[in-house]
Coordinates of C-alpha atoms in Angstrom, one line a residue:
W172 CA 88.7 75.5 139.8
D173 CA 91.5 75.7 142.5
I174 CA 89.1 75.0 145.3
L175 CA 87.5 72.0 143.5
G176 CA 90.9 70.6 142.6
R177 CA 92.2 70.9 146.2
S178 CA 89.0 69.4 147.6
L179 CA 89.5 66.3 145.4
G180 CA 93.3 66.2 145.7
V181 CA 93.8 66.5 141.9
P182 CA 95.4 69.2 139.7
V183 CA 93.1 71.4 137.6
W184 CA 94.3 69.9 134.4
Q185 CA 92.7 66.6 135.6
L186 CA 89.4 68.3 136.0
L187 CA 89.7 69.8 132.5
G188 CA 90.0 66.3 130.9
G189 CA 93.6 65.2 131.5
K190 CA 97.0 66.0 130.0
T191 CA 97.8 66.3 126.3
H192 CA 101.2 67.7 127.2
A193 CA 103.4 66.6 130.2
A194 CA 105.8 69.4 129.5
L195 CA 106.2 72.2 127.0
P196 CA 109.0 74.5 125.9
A197 CA 109.1 77.9 127.6
Y198 CA 110.3 81.2 126.2
A199 CA 111.9 84.0 128.2
S200 CA 109.9 87.2 128.0
G201 CA 111.5 90.6 128.4
G202 CA 113.8 92.4 126.1
W203 CA 113.7 96.2 126.4
A204 CA 117.4 97.0 126.0
P205 CA 118.7 99.3 123.2
A206 CA 120.4 97.8 120.1
E207 CA 123.9 97.8 121.6
K208 CA 122.7 95.9 124.7
I209 CA 119.8 93.8 123.5
G210 CA 121.8 90.7 122.6
E211 CA 123.5 90.6 126.0
Q212 CA 120.1 91.1 127.8
L213 CA 118.5 88.3 125.9
Q214 CA 121.5 86.0 126.4
S215 CA 121.2 86.6 130.1
Y216 CA 117.7 85.2 130.0
I217 CA 118.9 82.1 128.1
D218 CA 121.7 81.6 130.7
R219 CA 119.1 81.7 133.5
G220 CA 116.9 78.9 132.2
G221 CA 118.5 77.2 129.2
F222 CA 115.8 78.8 127.0
K223 CA 115.7 78.1 123.3
A224 CA 113.4 81.1 122.6
V225 CA 113.2 84.7 123.8
K226 CA 110.9 87.6 123.3
M227 CA 111.8 91.2 123.0
R228 CA 109.8 94.4 122.8
V229 CA 109.5 96.6 119.7
G230 CA 107.2 99.3 118.6
T231 CA 106.8 103.0 118.8
G232 CA 108.5 103.1 122.2
D233 CA 111.7 102.6 120.2
G234 CA 111.0 105.7 118.1
E235 CA 111.1 105.0 114.4
V236 CA 110.4 101.7 112.8
A237 CA 114.1 101.7 111.8
D238 CA 115.1 101.7 115.4
S239 CA 113.1 98.6 116.2
V240 CA 114.5 96.9 113.0
R241 CA 118.0 97.8 114.2
R242 CA 117.4 96.2 117.6
V243 CA 116.0 93.0 116.1
H244 CA 119.0 92.6 113.7
A245 CA 121.3 93.2 116.6
A246 CA 119.6 90.5 118.7
R247 CA 119.8 88.0 115.8
E248 CA 123.4 88.7 115.1
F249 CA 124.3 88.3 118.8
L250 CA 122.2 85.1 119.5
G251 CA 123.0 83.3 116.2
P252 CA 120.6 81.2 114.2
D253 CA 119.6 78.6 116.7
I254 CA 117.5 80.7 119.2
D255 CA 113.9 81.6 118.4
I256 CA 113.2 85.3 118.7
M257 CA 109.7 86.8 119.1
A258 CA 109.0 90.5 118.7
D259 CA 106.1 92.2 120.6
A260 CA 104.9 95.6 119.4
H261 CA 102.1 95.9 122.0
G262 CA 99.7 97.1 119.4
T263 CA 101.6 100.4 118.9
Y264 CA 102.2 100.3 115.1
S265 CA 100.0 101.5 112.4
V266 CA 99.3 99.0 109.7
A267 CA 101.8 100.6 107.4
E268 CA 104.5 100.7 110.1
A269 CA 103.8 97.0 111.0
K270 CA 104.1 95.9 107.4
R271 CA 107.4 97.9 107.0
F272 CA 108.8 96.4 110.2
A273 CA 107.9 92.8 109.1
R274 CA 109.5 93.4 105.6
E275 CA 112.7 94.8 107.1
V276 CA 113.2 92.0 109.6
A277 CA 112.2 89.2 107.2
D278 CA 115.8 87.8 107.1
C279 CA 115.8 87.5 111.0
R280 CA 113.4 84.5 111.0
L281 CA 111.2 85.7 113.8
A282 CA 109.2 83.0 115.5
W283 CA 106.3 85.5 115.7
F284 CA 105.4 89.1 115.5
E285 CA 103.0 89.9 118.4
E286 CA 100.3 92.5 118.5
P287 CA 101.5 94.4 115.4
V288 CA 98.5 96.8 115.6
I289 CA 95.9 97.8 118.2
A290 CA 93.6 95.0 119.2
D291 CA 90.5 96.8 118.0
N292 CA 91.8 96.8 114.4
K293 CA 91.4 93.1 113.5
E294 CA 91.1 93.8 109.8
G295 CA 94.3 95.7 110.0
C296 CA 96.0 92.8 111.8
A297 CA 94.7 90.5 109.0
E298 CA 96.2 92.9 106.4
V299 CA 99.6 92.7 108.2
R300 CA 99.4 88.9 108.3
A301 CA 98.6 88.8 104.6
S302 CA 101.7 90.8 103.8
T303 CA 104.3 88.6 105.5
D304 CA 105.2 85.0 106.2
I305 CA 106.2 85.9 109.8
P306 CA 103.6 84.2 112.1
I307 CA 101.3 86.8 113.7
S308 CA 100.1 86.4 117.3
A309 CA 97.6 88.4 119.4
G310 CA 94.9 88.1 122.0
E311 CA 96.2 89.3 125.4
S312 CA 93.8 92.3 125.2
E313 CA 90.8 90.3 124.0
F314 CA 87.7 89.4 126.1
T315 CA 85.8 86.1 125.7
R316 CA 85.7 83.5 122.9
F317 CA 83.7 85.8 120.7
A318 CA 86.7 88.2 120.1
F319 CA 88.9 85.2 119.3
R320 CA 86.2 83.9 116.9
D321 CA 86.4 87.2 115.1
L322 CA 90.2 87.0 114.9
A323 CA 89.9 83.6 113.3
A324 CA 87.1 84.7 111.0
V325 CA 89.2 87.5 109.4
K326 CA 92.3 85.3 109.4
A327 CA 94.2 87.9 111.5
V328 CA 96.5 85.6 113.4
D329 CA 98.5 82.4 113.5
I330 CA 98.7 82.2 117.3
F331 CA 96.1 82.9 119.9
Q332 CA 97.4 84.5 123.1
P333 CA 94.5 84.6 125.6
D334 CA 95.2 86.0 129.1
P335 CA 93.4 83.9 131.7
A336 CA 92.9 87.0 133.9
I337 CA 91.4 89.0 131.0
C338 CA 89.6 86.8 128.6
G339 CA 87.2 85.2 131.2
G340 CA 89.2 82.7 133.3
I341 CA 90.0 79.1 132.9
T342 CA 86.5 78.1 131.6
E343 CA 86.6 80.7 128.8
C344 CA 90.2 79.8 128.1
M345 CA 89.1 76.3 127.4
R346 CA 86.5 77.5 124.8
I347 CA 89.2 79.7 123.2
A348 CA 91.5 76.7 123.1
A349 CA 88.8 74.7 121.3
L350 CA 88.5 77.5 118.7
A351 CA 92.2 77.5 118.2
D352 CA 92.2 73.7 117.6
A353 CA 89.3 73.9 115.3
H354 CA 90.9 76.6 113.1
Q355 CA 94.4 75.1 113.3
I356 CA 95.7 78.1 115.2
M357 CA 98.4 77.7 117.7
L358 CA 97.9 78.5 121.4
A359 CA 100.5 80.4 123.5
P360 CA 98.7 82.1 126.5
H361 CA 99.8 85.5 127.7
L362 CA 101.2 84.8 131.2
W363 CA 102.7 88.0 132.5
G364 CA 101.4 88.0 136.1
G365 CA 101.5 86.2 139.4
P366 CA 101.8 82.4 140.2
L367 CA 98.0 81.8 140.2
H368 CA 97.7 83.4 136.8
F369 CA 100.8 81.5 135.5
S370 CA 99.5 78.2 136.8
A371 CA 96.0 78.8 135.3
G372 CA 97.7 79.2 131.9
L373 CA 99.8 76.1 132.5
Q374 CA 96.8 74.0 133.2
L375 CA 95.2 75.2 130.0
C376 CA 98.4 74.3 128.1
A377 CA 98.5 70.9 129.6
V378 CA 95.1 70.0 128.3
S379 CA 94.9 71.8 124.9
P380 CA 96.3 70.1 121.8
A381 CA 96.8 73.5 120.3
A382 CA 99.3 74.7 123.0
T383 CA 102.8 75.0 121.7
I384 CA 104.9 77.1 124.2
V385 CA 104.7 78.8 127.6
E386 CA 105.5 82.5 128.4
Y387 CA 108.0 82.9 131.3
S388 CA 108.4 86.4 132.6
L389 CA 112.0 87.5 133.2
G390 CA 111.3 91.2 133.7
A391 CA 111.0 92.8 137.1
N392 CA 108.1 90.6 138.3
P393 CA 108.1 89.8 142.0
L394 CA 104.5 88.6 141.7
L395 CA 105.6 85.6 139.7
H396 CA 108.9 84.9 141.4
E397 CA 108.2 85.7 145.1
M398 CA 104.4 85.5 145.7
G399 CA 104.1 81.7 145.7
E400 CA 105.9 79.3 148.0
E401 CA 106.3 76.8 145.2
K402 CA 108.4 77.8 142.2
F403 CA 107.7 77.3 138.5
T404 CA 111.2 77.0 137.1
P405 CA 112.0 75.8 133.6
E406 CA 114.9 73.4 133.2
D407 CA 116.8 73.5 129.9
G408 CA 114.0 75.7 128.5
I409 CA 111.3 73.1 129.4
M410 CA 108.4 73.7 131.8
T411 CA 107.0 70.5 133.4
I412 CA 103.3 70.6 134.2
T413 CA 102.8 70.4 137.9
D414 CA 100.8 67.5 139.5
R415 CA 100.0 69.5 142.7
P416 CA 96.3 69.7 143.6
G417 CA 94.3 72.6 142.3
L418 CA 96.5 75.3 140.8
G419 CA 99.4 74.1 142.9
V420 CA 100.2 77.4 144.5
T421 CA 100.5 78.4 148.2
I422 CA 100.5 82.1 148.7
N423 CA 103.6 83.4 150.7
Q424 CA 101.9 85.5 153.4
D425 CA 105.2 87.3 154.2
F426 CA 105.2 88.6 150.6
V427 CA 101.5 89.7 151.0
E428 CA 102.3 91.6 154.2
K429 CA 105.4 93.2 152.7
Y430 CA 103.6 94.6 149.7
R431 CA 100.3 95.4 151.6
R432 CA 102.3 97.8 153.7
A433 CA 104.3 99.3 150.8

């Protein structure tokens, strides 16, 4: 897709059918700090890009469910009511733990609860979804449109999160986006990677009517922030879709040499 776009002098989104979105809101993705520091950490992300939404990590890495609940309540109290908060459990909860977590943070108005249970347990994810009105998201660990078809079939999620580097590339992402649109499921790709990966997801979001928001990594991620000569930088929490040919990324060869030798 990148080579074809460059050869024709057009961005990949043009090859995929043209823009549905010229820009989309972005959310700052990170959030590992303990309860007494999580608010300050998330606020630091907001200050860097004017974000109106942030994602934090929860799950068994915290210890007990109560520990994650305490961190989410601390984040909400610090940030106030006007910032969206997403919580990502990375598939580490059991069904019972996920249901307990969702119940105990219900008053925090989470924008979504991500990967509450392991990706293999789609029926369990559906059970969690049926127990709460917090939107459920998943998909970063899924391969091909067939796995996403199964998520839709058992009503496991409200939001698809395909990873372009895992699910089958841009072509397969387009098929998954069509499934999302057909099932009235939102699309918010998993974009924790380098600039080529991020741009691939951005091209998908530009084209898909189901796309709602873009993940923007603010953890320790030199691949995203240093590997490309061009920068993808949200302004006031909004990511504008690039018009550069292909994926719009030129690899910084000094970066490659630095880490090749490391």
